[in-house]
Structure formats: structure tokens, C-alpha cells
PDB file of C-alpha atoms in Angstrom:
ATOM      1  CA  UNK D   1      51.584  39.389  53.882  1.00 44.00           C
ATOM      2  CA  UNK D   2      49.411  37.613  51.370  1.00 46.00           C
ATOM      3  CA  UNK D   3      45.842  38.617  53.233  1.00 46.00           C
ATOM      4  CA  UNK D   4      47.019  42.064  53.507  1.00 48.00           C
ATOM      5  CA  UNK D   5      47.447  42.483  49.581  1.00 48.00           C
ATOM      6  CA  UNK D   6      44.254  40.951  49.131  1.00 50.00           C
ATOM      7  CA  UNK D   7      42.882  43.422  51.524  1.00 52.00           C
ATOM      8  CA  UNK D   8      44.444  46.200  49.657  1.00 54.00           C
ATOM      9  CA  UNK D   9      42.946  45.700  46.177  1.00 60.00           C
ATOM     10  CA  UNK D  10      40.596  48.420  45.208  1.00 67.00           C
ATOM     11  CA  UNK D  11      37.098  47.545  44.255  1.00 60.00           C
ATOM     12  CA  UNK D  12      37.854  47.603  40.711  1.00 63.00           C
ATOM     13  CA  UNK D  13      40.527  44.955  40.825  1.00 60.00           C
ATOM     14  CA  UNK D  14      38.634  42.732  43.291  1.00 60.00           C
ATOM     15  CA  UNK D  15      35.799  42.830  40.523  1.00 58.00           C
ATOM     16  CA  UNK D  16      37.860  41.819  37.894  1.00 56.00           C
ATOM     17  CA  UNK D  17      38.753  39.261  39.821  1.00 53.00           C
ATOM     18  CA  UNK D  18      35.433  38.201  40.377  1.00 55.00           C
ATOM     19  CA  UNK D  19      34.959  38.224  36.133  1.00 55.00           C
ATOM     20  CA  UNK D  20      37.447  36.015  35.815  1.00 55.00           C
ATOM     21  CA  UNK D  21      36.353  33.269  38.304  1.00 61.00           C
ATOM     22  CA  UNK D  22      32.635  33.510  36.108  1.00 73.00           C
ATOM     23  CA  UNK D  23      31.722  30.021  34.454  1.00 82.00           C
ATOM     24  CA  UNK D  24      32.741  29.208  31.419  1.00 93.00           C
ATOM     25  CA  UNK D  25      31.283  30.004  27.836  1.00 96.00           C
ATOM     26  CA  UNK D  26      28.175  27.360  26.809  1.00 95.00           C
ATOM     27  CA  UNK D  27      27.980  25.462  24.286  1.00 95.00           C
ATOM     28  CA  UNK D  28      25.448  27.179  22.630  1.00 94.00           C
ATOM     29  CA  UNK D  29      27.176  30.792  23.034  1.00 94.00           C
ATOM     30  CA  UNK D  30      30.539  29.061  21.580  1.00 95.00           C
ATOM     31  CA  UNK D  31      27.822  27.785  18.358  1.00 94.00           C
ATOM     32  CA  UNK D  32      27.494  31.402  17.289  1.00 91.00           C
ATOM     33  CA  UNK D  33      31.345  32.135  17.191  1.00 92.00           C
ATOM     34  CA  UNK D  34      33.403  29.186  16.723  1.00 92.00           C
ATOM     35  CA  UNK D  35      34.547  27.476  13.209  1.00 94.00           C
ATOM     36  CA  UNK D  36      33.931  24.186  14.579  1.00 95.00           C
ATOM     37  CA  UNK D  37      30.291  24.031  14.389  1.00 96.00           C
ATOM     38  CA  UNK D  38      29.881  24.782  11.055  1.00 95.00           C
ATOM     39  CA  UNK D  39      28.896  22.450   7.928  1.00 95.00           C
ATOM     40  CA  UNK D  40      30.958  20.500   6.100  1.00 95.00           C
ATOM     41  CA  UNK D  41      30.656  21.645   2.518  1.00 96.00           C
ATOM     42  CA  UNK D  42      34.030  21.185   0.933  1.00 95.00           C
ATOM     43  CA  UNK D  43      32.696  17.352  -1.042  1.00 96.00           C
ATOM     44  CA  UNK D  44      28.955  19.195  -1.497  1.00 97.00           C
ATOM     45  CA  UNK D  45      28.137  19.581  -5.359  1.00 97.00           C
ATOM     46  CA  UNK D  46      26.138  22.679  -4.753  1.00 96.00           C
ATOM     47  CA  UNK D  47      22.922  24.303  -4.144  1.00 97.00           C
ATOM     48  CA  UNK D  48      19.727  22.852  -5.620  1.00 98.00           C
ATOM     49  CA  UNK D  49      17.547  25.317  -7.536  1.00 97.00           C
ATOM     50  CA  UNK D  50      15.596  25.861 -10.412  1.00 98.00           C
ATOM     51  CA  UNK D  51      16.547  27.529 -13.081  1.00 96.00           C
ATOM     52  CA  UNK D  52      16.359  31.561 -13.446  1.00 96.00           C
ATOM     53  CA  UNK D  53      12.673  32.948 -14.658  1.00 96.00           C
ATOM     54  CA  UNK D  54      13.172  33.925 -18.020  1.00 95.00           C
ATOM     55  CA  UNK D  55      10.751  34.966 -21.293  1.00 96.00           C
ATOM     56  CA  UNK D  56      10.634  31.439 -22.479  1.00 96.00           C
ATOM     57  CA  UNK D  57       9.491  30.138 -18.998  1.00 96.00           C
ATOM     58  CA  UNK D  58       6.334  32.782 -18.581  1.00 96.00           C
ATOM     59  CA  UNK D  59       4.994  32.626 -22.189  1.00 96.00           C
ATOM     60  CA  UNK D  60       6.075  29.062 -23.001  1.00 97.00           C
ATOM     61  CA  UNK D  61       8.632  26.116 -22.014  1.00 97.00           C
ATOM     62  CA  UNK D  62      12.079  25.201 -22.123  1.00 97.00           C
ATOM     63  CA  UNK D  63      12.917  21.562 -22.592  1.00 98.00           C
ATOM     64  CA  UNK D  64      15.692  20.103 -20.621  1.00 98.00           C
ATOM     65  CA  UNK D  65      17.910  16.570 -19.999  1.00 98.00           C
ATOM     66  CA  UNK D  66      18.509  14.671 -17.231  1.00 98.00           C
ATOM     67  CA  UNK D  67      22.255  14.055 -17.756  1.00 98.00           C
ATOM     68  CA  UNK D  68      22.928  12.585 -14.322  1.00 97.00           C
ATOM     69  CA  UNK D  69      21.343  11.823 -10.527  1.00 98.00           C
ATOM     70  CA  UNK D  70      24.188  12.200  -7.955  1.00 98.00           C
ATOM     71  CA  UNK D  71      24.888  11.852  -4.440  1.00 97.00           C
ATOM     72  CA  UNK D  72      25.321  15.017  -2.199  1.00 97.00           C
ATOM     73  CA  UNK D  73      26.590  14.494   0.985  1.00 96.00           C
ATOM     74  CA  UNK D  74      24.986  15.727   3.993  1.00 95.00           C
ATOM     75  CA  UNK D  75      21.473  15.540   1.934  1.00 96.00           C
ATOM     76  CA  UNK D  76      18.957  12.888   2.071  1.00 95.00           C
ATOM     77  CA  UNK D  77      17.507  13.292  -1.032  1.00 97.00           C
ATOM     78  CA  UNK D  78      19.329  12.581  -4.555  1.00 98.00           C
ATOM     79  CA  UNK D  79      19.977  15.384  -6.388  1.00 98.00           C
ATOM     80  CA  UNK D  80      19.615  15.190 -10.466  1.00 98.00           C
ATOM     81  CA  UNK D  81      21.452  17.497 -12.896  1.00 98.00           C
ATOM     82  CA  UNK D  82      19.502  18.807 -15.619  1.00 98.00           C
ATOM     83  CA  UNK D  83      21.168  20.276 -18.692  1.00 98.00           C
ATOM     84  CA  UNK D  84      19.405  23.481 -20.406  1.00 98.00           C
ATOM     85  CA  UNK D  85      20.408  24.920 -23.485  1.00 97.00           C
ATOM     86  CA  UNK D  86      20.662  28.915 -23.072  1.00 96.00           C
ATOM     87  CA  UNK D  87      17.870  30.766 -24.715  1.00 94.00           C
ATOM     88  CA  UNK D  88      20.471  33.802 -25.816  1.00 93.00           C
ATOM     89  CA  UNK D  89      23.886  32.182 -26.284  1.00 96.00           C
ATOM     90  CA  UNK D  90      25.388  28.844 -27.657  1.00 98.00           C
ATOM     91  CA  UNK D  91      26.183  27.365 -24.757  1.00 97.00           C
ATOM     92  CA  UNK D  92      24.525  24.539 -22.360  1.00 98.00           C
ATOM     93  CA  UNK D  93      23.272  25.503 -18.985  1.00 97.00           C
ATOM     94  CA  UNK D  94      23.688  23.361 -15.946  1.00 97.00           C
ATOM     95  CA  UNK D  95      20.830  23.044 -12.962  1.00 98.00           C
ATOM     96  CA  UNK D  96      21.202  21.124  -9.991  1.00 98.00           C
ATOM     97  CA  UNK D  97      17.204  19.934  -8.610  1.00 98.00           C
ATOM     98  CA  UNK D  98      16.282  17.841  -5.937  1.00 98.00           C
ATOM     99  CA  UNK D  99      15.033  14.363  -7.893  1.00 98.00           C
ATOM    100  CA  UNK D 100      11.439  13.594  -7.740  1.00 98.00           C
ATOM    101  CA  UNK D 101      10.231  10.045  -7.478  1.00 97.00           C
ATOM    102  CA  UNK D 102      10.315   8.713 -11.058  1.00 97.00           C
ATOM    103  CA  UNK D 103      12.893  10.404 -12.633  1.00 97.00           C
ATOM    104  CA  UNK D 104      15.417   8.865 -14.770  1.00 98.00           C
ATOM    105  CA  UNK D 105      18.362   9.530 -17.082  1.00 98.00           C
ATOM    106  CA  UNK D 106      17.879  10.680 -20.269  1.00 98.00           C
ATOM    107  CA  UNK D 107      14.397  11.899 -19.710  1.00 98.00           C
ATOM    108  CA  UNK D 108      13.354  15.013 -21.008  1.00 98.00           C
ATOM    109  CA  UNK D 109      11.787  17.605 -18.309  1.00 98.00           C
ATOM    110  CA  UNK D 110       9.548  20.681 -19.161  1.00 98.00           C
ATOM    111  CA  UNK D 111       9.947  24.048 -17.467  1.00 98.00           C
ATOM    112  CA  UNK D 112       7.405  26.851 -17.976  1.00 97.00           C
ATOM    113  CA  UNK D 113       3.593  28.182 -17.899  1.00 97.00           C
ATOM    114  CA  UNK D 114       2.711  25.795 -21.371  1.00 97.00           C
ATOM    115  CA  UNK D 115       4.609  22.652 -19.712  1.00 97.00           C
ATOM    116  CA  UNK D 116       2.561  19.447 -19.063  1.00 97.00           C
ATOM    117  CA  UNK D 117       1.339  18.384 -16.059  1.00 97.00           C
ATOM    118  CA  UNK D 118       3.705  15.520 -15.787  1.00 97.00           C
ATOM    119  CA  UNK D 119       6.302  14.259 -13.165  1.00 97.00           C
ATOM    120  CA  UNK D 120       9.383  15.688 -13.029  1.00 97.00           C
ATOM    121  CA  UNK D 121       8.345  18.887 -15.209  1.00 98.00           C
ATOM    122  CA  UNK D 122       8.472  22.332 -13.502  1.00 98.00           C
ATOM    123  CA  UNK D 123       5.553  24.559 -13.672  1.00 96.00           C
ATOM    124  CA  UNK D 124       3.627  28.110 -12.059  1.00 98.00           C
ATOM    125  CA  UNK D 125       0.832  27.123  -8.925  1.00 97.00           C
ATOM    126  CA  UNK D 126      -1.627  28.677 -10.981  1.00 97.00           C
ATOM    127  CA  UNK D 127      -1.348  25.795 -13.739  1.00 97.00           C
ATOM    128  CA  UNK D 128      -1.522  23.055 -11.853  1.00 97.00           C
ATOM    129  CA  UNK D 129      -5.309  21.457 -10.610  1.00 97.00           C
ATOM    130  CA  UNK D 130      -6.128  21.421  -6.885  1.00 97.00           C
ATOM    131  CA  UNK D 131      -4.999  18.036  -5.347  1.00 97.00           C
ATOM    132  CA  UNK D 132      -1.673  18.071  -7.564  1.00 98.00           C
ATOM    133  CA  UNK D 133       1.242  16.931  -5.677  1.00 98.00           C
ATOM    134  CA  UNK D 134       4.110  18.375  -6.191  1.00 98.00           C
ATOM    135  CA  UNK D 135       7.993  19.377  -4.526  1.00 98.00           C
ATOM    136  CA  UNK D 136      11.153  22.246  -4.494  1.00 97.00           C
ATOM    137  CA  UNK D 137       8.001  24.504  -4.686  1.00 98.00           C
ATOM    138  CA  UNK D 138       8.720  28.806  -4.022  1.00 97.00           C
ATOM    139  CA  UNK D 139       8.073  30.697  -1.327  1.00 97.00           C
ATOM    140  CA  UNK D 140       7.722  33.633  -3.357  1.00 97.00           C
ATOM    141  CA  UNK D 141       7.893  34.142  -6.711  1.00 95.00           C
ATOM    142  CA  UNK D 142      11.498  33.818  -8.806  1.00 95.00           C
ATOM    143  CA  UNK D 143      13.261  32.745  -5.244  1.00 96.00           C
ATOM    144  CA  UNK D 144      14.252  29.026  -7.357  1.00 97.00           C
ATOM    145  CA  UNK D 145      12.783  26.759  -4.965  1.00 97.00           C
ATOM    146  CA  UNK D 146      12.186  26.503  -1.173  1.00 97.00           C
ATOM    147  CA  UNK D 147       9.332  24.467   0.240  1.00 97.00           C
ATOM    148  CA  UNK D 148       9.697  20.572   0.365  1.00 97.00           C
ATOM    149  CA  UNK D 149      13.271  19.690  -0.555  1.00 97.00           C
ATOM    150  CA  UNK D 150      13.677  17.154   1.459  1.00 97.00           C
ATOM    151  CA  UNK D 151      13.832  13.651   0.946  1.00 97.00           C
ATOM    152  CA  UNK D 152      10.419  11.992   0.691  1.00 97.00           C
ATOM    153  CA  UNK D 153       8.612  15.638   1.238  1.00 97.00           C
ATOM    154  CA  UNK D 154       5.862  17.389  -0.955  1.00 98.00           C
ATOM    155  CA  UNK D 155       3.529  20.007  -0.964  1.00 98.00           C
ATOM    156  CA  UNK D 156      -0.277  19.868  -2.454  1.00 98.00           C
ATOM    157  CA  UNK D 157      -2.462  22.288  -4.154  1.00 98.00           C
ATOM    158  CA  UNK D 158      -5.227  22.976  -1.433  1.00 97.00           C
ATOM    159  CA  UNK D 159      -7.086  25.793  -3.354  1.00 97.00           C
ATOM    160  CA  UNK D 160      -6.746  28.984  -5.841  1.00 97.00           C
ATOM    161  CA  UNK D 161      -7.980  32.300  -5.110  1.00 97.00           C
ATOM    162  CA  UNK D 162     -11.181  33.371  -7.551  1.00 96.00           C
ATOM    163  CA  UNK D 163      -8.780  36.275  -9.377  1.00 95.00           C
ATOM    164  CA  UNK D 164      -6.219  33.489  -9.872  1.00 93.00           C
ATOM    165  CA  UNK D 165      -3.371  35.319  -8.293  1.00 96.00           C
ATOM    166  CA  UNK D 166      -2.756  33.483  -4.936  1.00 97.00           C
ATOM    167  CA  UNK D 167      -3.065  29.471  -4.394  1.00 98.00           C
ATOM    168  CA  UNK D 168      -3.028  27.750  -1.102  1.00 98.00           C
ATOM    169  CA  UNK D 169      -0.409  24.950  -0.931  1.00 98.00           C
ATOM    170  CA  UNK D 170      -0.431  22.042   1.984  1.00 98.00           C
ATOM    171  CA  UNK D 171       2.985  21.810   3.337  1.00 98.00           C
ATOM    172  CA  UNK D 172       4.871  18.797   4.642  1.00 97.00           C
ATOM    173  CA  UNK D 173       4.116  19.919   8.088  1.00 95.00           C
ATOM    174  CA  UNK D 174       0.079  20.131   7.479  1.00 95.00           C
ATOM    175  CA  UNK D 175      -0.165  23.677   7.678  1.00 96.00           C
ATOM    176  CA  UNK D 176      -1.137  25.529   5.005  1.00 97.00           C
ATOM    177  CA  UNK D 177       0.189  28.639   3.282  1.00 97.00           C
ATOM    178  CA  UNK D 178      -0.970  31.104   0.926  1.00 98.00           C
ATOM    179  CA  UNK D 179       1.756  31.630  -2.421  1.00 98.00           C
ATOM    180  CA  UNK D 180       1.426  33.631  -5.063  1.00 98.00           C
ATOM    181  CA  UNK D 181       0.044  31.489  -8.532  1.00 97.00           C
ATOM    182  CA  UNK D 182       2.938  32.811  -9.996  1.00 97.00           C
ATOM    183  CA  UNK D 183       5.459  30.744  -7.722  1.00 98.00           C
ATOM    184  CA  UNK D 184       7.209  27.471  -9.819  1.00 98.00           C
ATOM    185  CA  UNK D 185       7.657  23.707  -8.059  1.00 98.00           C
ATOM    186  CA  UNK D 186       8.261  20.278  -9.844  1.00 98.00           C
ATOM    187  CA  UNK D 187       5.858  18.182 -10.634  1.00 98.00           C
ATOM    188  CA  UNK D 188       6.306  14.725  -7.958  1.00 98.00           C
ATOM    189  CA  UNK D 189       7.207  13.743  -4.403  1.00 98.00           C
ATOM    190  CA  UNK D 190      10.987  14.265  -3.568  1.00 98.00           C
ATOM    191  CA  UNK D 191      12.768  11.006  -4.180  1.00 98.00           C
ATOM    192  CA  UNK D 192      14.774   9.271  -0.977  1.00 97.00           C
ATOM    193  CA  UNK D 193      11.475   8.955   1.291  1.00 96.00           C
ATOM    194  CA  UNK D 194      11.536   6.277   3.924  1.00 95.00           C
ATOM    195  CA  UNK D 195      14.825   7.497   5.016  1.00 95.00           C
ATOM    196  CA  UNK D 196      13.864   7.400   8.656  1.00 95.00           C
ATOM    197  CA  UNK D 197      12.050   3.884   8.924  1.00 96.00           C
ATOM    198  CA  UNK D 198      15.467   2.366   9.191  1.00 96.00           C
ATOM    199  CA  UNK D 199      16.260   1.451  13.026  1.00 97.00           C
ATOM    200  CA  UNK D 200      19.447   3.820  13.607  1.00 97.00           C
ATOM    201  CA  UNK D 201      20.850   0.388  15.557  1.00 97.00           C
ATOM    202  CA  UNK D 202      24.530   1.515  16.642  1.00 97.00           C
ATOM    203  CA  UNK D 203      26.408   4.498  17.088  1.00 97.00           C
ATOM    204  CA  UNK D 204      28.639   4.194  14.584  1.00 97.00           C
ATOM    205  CA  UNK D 205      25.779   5.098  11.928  1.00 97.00           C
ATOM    206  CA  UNK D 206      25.078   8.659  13.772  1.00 97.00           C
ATOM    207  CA  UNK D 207      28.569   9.082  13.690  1.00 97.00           C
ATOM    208  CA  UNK D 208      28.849   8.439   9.845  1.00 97.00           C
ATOM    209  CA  UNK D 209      25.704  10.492   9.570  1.00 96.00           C
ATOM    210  CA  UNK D 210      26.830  13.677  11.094  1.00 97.00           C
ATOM    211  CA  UNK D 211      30.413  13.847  10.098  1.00 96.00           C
ATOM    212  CA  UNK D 212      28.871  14.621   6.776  1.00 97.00           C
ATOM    213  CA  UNK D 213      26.766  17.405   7.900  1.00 96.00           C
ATOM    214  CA  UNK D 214      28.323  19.146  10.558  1.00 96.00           C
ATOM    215  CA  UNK D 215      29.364  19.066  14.793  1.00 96.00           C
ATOM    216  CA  UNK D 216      26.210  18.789  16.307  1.00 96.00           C
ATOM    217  CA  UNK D 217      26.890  14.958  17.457  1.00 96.00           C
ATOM    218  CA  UNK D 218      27.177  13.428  20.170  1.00 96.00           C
ATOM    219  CA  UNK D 219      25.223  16.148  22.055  1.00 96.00           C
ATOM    220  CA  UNK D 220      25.887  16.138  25.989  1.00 97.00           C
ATOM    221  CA  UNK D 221      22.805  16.706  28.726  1.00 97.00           C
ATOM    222  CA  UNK D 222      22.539  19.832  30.169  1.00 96.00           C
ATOM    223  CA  UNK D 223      21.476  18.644  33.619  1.00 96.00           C
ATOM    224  CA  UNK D 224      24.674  16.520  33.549  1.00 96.00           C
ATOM    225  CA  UNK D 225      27.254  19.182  33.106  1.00 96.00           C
ATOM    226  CA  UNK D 226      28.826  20.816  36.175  1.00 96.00           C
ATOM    227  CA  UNK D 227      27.186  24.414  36.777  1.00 95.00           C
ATOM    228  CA  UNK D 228      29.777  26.305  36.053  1.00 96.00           C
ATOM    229  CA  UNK D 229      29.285  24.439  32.050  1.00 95.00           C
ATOM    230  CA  UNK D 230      25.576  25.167  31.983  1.00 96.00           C
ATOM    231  CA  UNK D 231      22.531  26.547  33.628  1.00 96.00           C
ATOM    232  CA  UNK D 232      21.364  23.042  34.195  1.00 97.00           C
ATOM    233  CA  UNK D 233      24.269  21.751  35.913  1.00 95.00           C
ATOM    234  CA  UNK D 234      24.859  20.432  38.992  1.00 95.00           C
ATOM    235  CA  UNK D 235      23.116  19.294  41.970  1.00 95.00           C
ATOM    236  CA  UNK D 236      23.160  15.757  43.860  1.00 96.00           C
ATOM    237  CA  UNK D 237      21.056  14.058  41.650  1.00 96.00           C
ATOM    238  CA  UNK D 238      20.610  14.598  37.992  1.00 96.00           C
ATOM    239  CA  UNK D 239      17.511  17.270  38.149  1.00 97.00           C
ATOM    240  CA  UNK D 240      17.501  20.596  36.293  1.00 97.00           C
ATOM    241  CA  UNK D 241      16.238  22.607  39.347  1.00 95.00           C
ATOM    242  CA  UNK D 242      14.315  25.021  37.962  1.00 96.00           C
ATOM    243  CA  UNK D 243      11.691  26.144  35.123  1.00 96.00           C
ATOM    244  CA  UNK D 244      13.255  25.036  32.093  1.00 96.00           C
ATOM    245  CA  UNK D 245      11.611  27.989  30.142  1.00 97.00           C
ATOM    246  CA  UNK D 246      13.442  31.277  29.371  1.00 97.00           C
ATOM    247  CA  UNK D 247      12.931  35.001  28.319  1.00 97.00           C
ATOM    248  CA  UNK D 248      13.541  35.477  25.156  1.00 97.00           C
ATOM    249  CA  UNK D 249      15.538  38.612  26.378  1.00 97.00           C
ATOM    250  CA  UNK D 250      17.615  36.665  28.525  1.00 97.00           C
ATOM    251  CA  UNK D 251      21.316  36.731  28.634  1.00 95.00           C
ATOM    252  CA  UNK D 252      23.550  34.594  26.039  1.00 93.00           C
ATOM    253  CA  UNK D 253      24.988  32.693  29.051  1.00 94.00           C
ATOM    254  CA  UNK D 254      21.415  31.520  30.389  1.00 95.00           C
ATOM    255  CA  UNK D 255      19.566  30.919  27.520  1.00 96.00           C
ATOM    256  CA  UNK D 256      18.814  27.158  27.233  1.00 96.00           C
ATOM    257  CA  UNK D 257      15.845  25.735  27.291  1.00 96.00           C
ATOM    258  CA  UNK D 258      12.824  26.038  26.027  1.00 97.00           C
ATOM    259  CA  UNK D 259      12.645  29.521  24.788  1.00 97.00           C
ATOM    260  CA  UNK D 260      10.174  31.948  24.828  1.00 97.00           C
ATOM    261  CA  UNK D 261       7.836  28.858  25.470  1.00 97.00           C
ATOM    262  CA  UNK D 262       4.195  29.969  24.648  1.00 96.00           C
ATOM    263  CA  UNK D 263       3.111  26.466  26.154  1.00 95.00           C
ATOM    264  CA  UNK D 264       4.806  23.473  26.775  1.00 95.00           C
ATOM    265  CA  UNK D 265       4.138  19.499  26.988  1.00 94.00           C
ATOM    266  CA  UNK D 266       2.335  17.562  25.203  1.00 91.00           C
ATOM    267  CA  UNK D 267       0.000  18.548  22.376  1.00 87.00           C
ATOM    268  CA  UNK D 268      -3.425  16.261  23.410  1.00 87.00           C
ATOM    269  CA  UNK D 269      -5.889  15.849  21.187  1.00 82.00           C
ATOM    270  CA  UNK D 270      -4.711  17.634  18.027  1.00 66.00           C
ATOM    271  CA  UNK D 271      -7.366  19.233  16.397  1.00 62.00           C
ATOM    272  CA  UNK D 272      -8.338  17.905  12.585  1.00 59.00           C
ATOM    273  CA  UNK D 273      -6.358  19.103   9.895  1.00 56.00           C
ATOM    274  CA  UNK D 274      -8.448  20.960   7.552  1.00 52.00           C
TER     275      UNK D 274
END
């Protein structure tokens, strides 16, 4: 009786069938969706920017204190609060920055185009001499701050353009990028640097590490999934199988790997940074 229902189905039920007996959702398809994955923010104190562009930052300065230099969880770098008084009501404004190396509390920081070129003040490219190092620098101008936050990261002054609009910056990376002069940074190398030298040494650190940040730890091989878990899965030995790169128009459900790969191994012989 049983193998003549199954024989009866009509092709529409037998596919659905066939749907649900499909693997099961990957990990990195469930990333996109699910609550799980994403950072912890709830102990944060807050985003890290400069302050607004105002009148009294183009055409001269604004002098601020460092009240306090904090913890945030889930960053590497201290973060320093830096008290502003408003330039159109009586009242104190509050900025959270990334701390440079140097800073302290109670020192007085300089924001604007007639700041000096000191640590820890915040000035425009276009003020500060080739070769000046510098950190939280703009990507373009007015965004409050987003090249070299990091701990231990900074940018340098490569160049400026002969009509003084544009200046090339260094970036942490090596490259190099083209701003416009207008575009602020601080003054100094983003405090916390050595971060990494420290041997990692047991598990329980990464654990510690990542709680703070968000579910991306302890991360599980592909290859040593079953297949129906992931496109690497499987086999009698531990071996992916296959090319590991993939389409950049392929499916959600196969798209591990190394994407859209241009070229892959090893970089030999890296050519001179400029």
C-alpha cells in the first residue's frame, strides 16, 4: 500500500518532497538573517567621532578638555572624552575620539584650520606638512573621522596637490589615497598599539576576546562539516574536493570560499612601496 501512494504523487508533490530533503542553511546564509551574529553593543559607550564642522573650526579653533580616557569594550584602542563648550548656547558639548599616543587628562586639545600642529589637536590635511603623522583622519570631508581608528594605526601626509585642494595620505595598509585638503584627523598615532605582539596562549583569552565583540568564535572548518552543512563537506578524508574559488553570482547556499578570486596564493616578491 505504501509504494503505491508513493507512486501516486503528482510531480509537484514529489518535488516538494525533494525541497525538503535539500541540505541545510550555511552558516554564512544564517549570518545575514539571524540575531545571533550580531555585536554586542549594550556596555559600548558610543561611537567615536569628531566633532561637527562648524564656523569656528574653518576660520579659527575651538579649544577643548580631556575630561576622561575610558575603556570601550569590543575596541582595542582607548577612547578619550573631550568636553567642548557650544559656540551658540550655554551648554558643554561632549565628543567621544579615539586617544592618540600622548594624551592625558586635563590637557587642552585644539580643533580647527588656526590649531597648532601638536599631538592630540585636530586639524584640515591641507595644514599639516608632508611627513606629519597623524590618526581618526576623513574619508571625505565633514564625515567626523574614518581612516586609522584602530589601535596603534595612523595615516601620513604623502603629498599635496599644487592648487592645494587634494592631499595624498599613506594609509595603515601602505596604499595610498587621494582626500580632499579640506578633510580633519588628529594630530598622533592611535594609542593601544602592540596589541597583537602578545602570544594569544589559551583559549580562554579568544573566548574573553570575542564575547565582547560578537559570535564569530570558535569558527568550525568547512571541509570538516558533513555535505549536507557546507559545500566543503564530506568525503573520506578531510579534502575540499574542488576549486575553492566561486562566482561572485553564485547561489547563497554555495558561496564559500574565496570569492570572486582575481588570483590566489601567495603574494611573492611584493613590489616596493612607493
Amino acid at each position: 500500500f505504501w509504494l503505491k501512494s508513493q507512486g501516486s504523487r503528482t510531480p509537484a508533490a514529489r518535488s516538494a518532497a525533494q525541497d525538503v530533503a535539500m541540505g541545510r542553511v550555511i552558516r554564512g546564509s544564517r549570518k545575514g538573517k539571524s540575531l545571533i551574529f550580531s555585536a554586542k553593543t549594550r556596555l559600548r559607550k558610543g561611537a567615536v567621532k569628531l566633532r561637527a564642522v562648524d564656523y569656528a573650526e574653518r576660520h579659527g579653533f575651538m579649544k577643548g578638555l580631556v575630561k576622561n580616557i575610558i575603556h570601550d569594550p569590543g575596541r582595542g584602542a582607548p577612547m578619550c572624552e573631550v568636553v567642548f563648550h557650544d559656540p551658540y548656547r550655554y551648554k558643554l558639548t561632549k565628543e567621544k575620539w579615539v586617544a592618540v599616543e600622548g594624551l592625558h587628562t586635563g590637557q587642552f586639545v585644539y580643533c580647527g584650520s588656526k590649531a597648532q600642529l601638536s599631538v592630540g589637536n585636530c586639524l584640515p590635511l591641507g595644514k599639516m606638512p608632508e611627513g606629519t603623522v597623524m590618526s581618526m583622519c576623513e574619508d571625505k570631508a565633514a564625515d567626523r573621522g574614518r581612516l586609522a581608528r584602530a589601535s596603534g594605526c595612523s595615516c601620513m601626509v604623502v603629498g599635496h596637490s599644487d592648487d592645494g585642494k587634494k592631499t595624498r595620505i599613506r594609509l595603515p595598509s601602505g596604499s595610498r589615497k587621494t582626500v580632499p585638503s579640506t578633510c580633519r584627523a588628529i594630530v598622533g598615532i592611535a594609542a593601544g598599539g602592540g596589541r597583537m605582539d602578545k602570544p594569544v596562549l589559551k583559549a580562554g583569552n579568544n573566548f574573553h576576546k570575542y564575547k565582547v565583540k560578537r559570535n564569530s568564535w570558535p569558527r568550525v572548518r568547512g571541509c570538516c562539516m558533513n555535505p549536507v552543512e557546507h559545500p566543503h563537506g564530506g568525503g573520506n578524508h578531510q579534502h575540499v574536493g574542488h576549486p575553492t574559488t566561486i562566482a561572485r553570482a553564485a547561489v547563497p547556499g554555495q558561496k564559500v570560499g574565496l570569492i570572486a578570486a582575481r588570483r590566489t596564493g601567495i603574494l611573492r616578491g611584493g613590489g616596493k612601496k612607493k
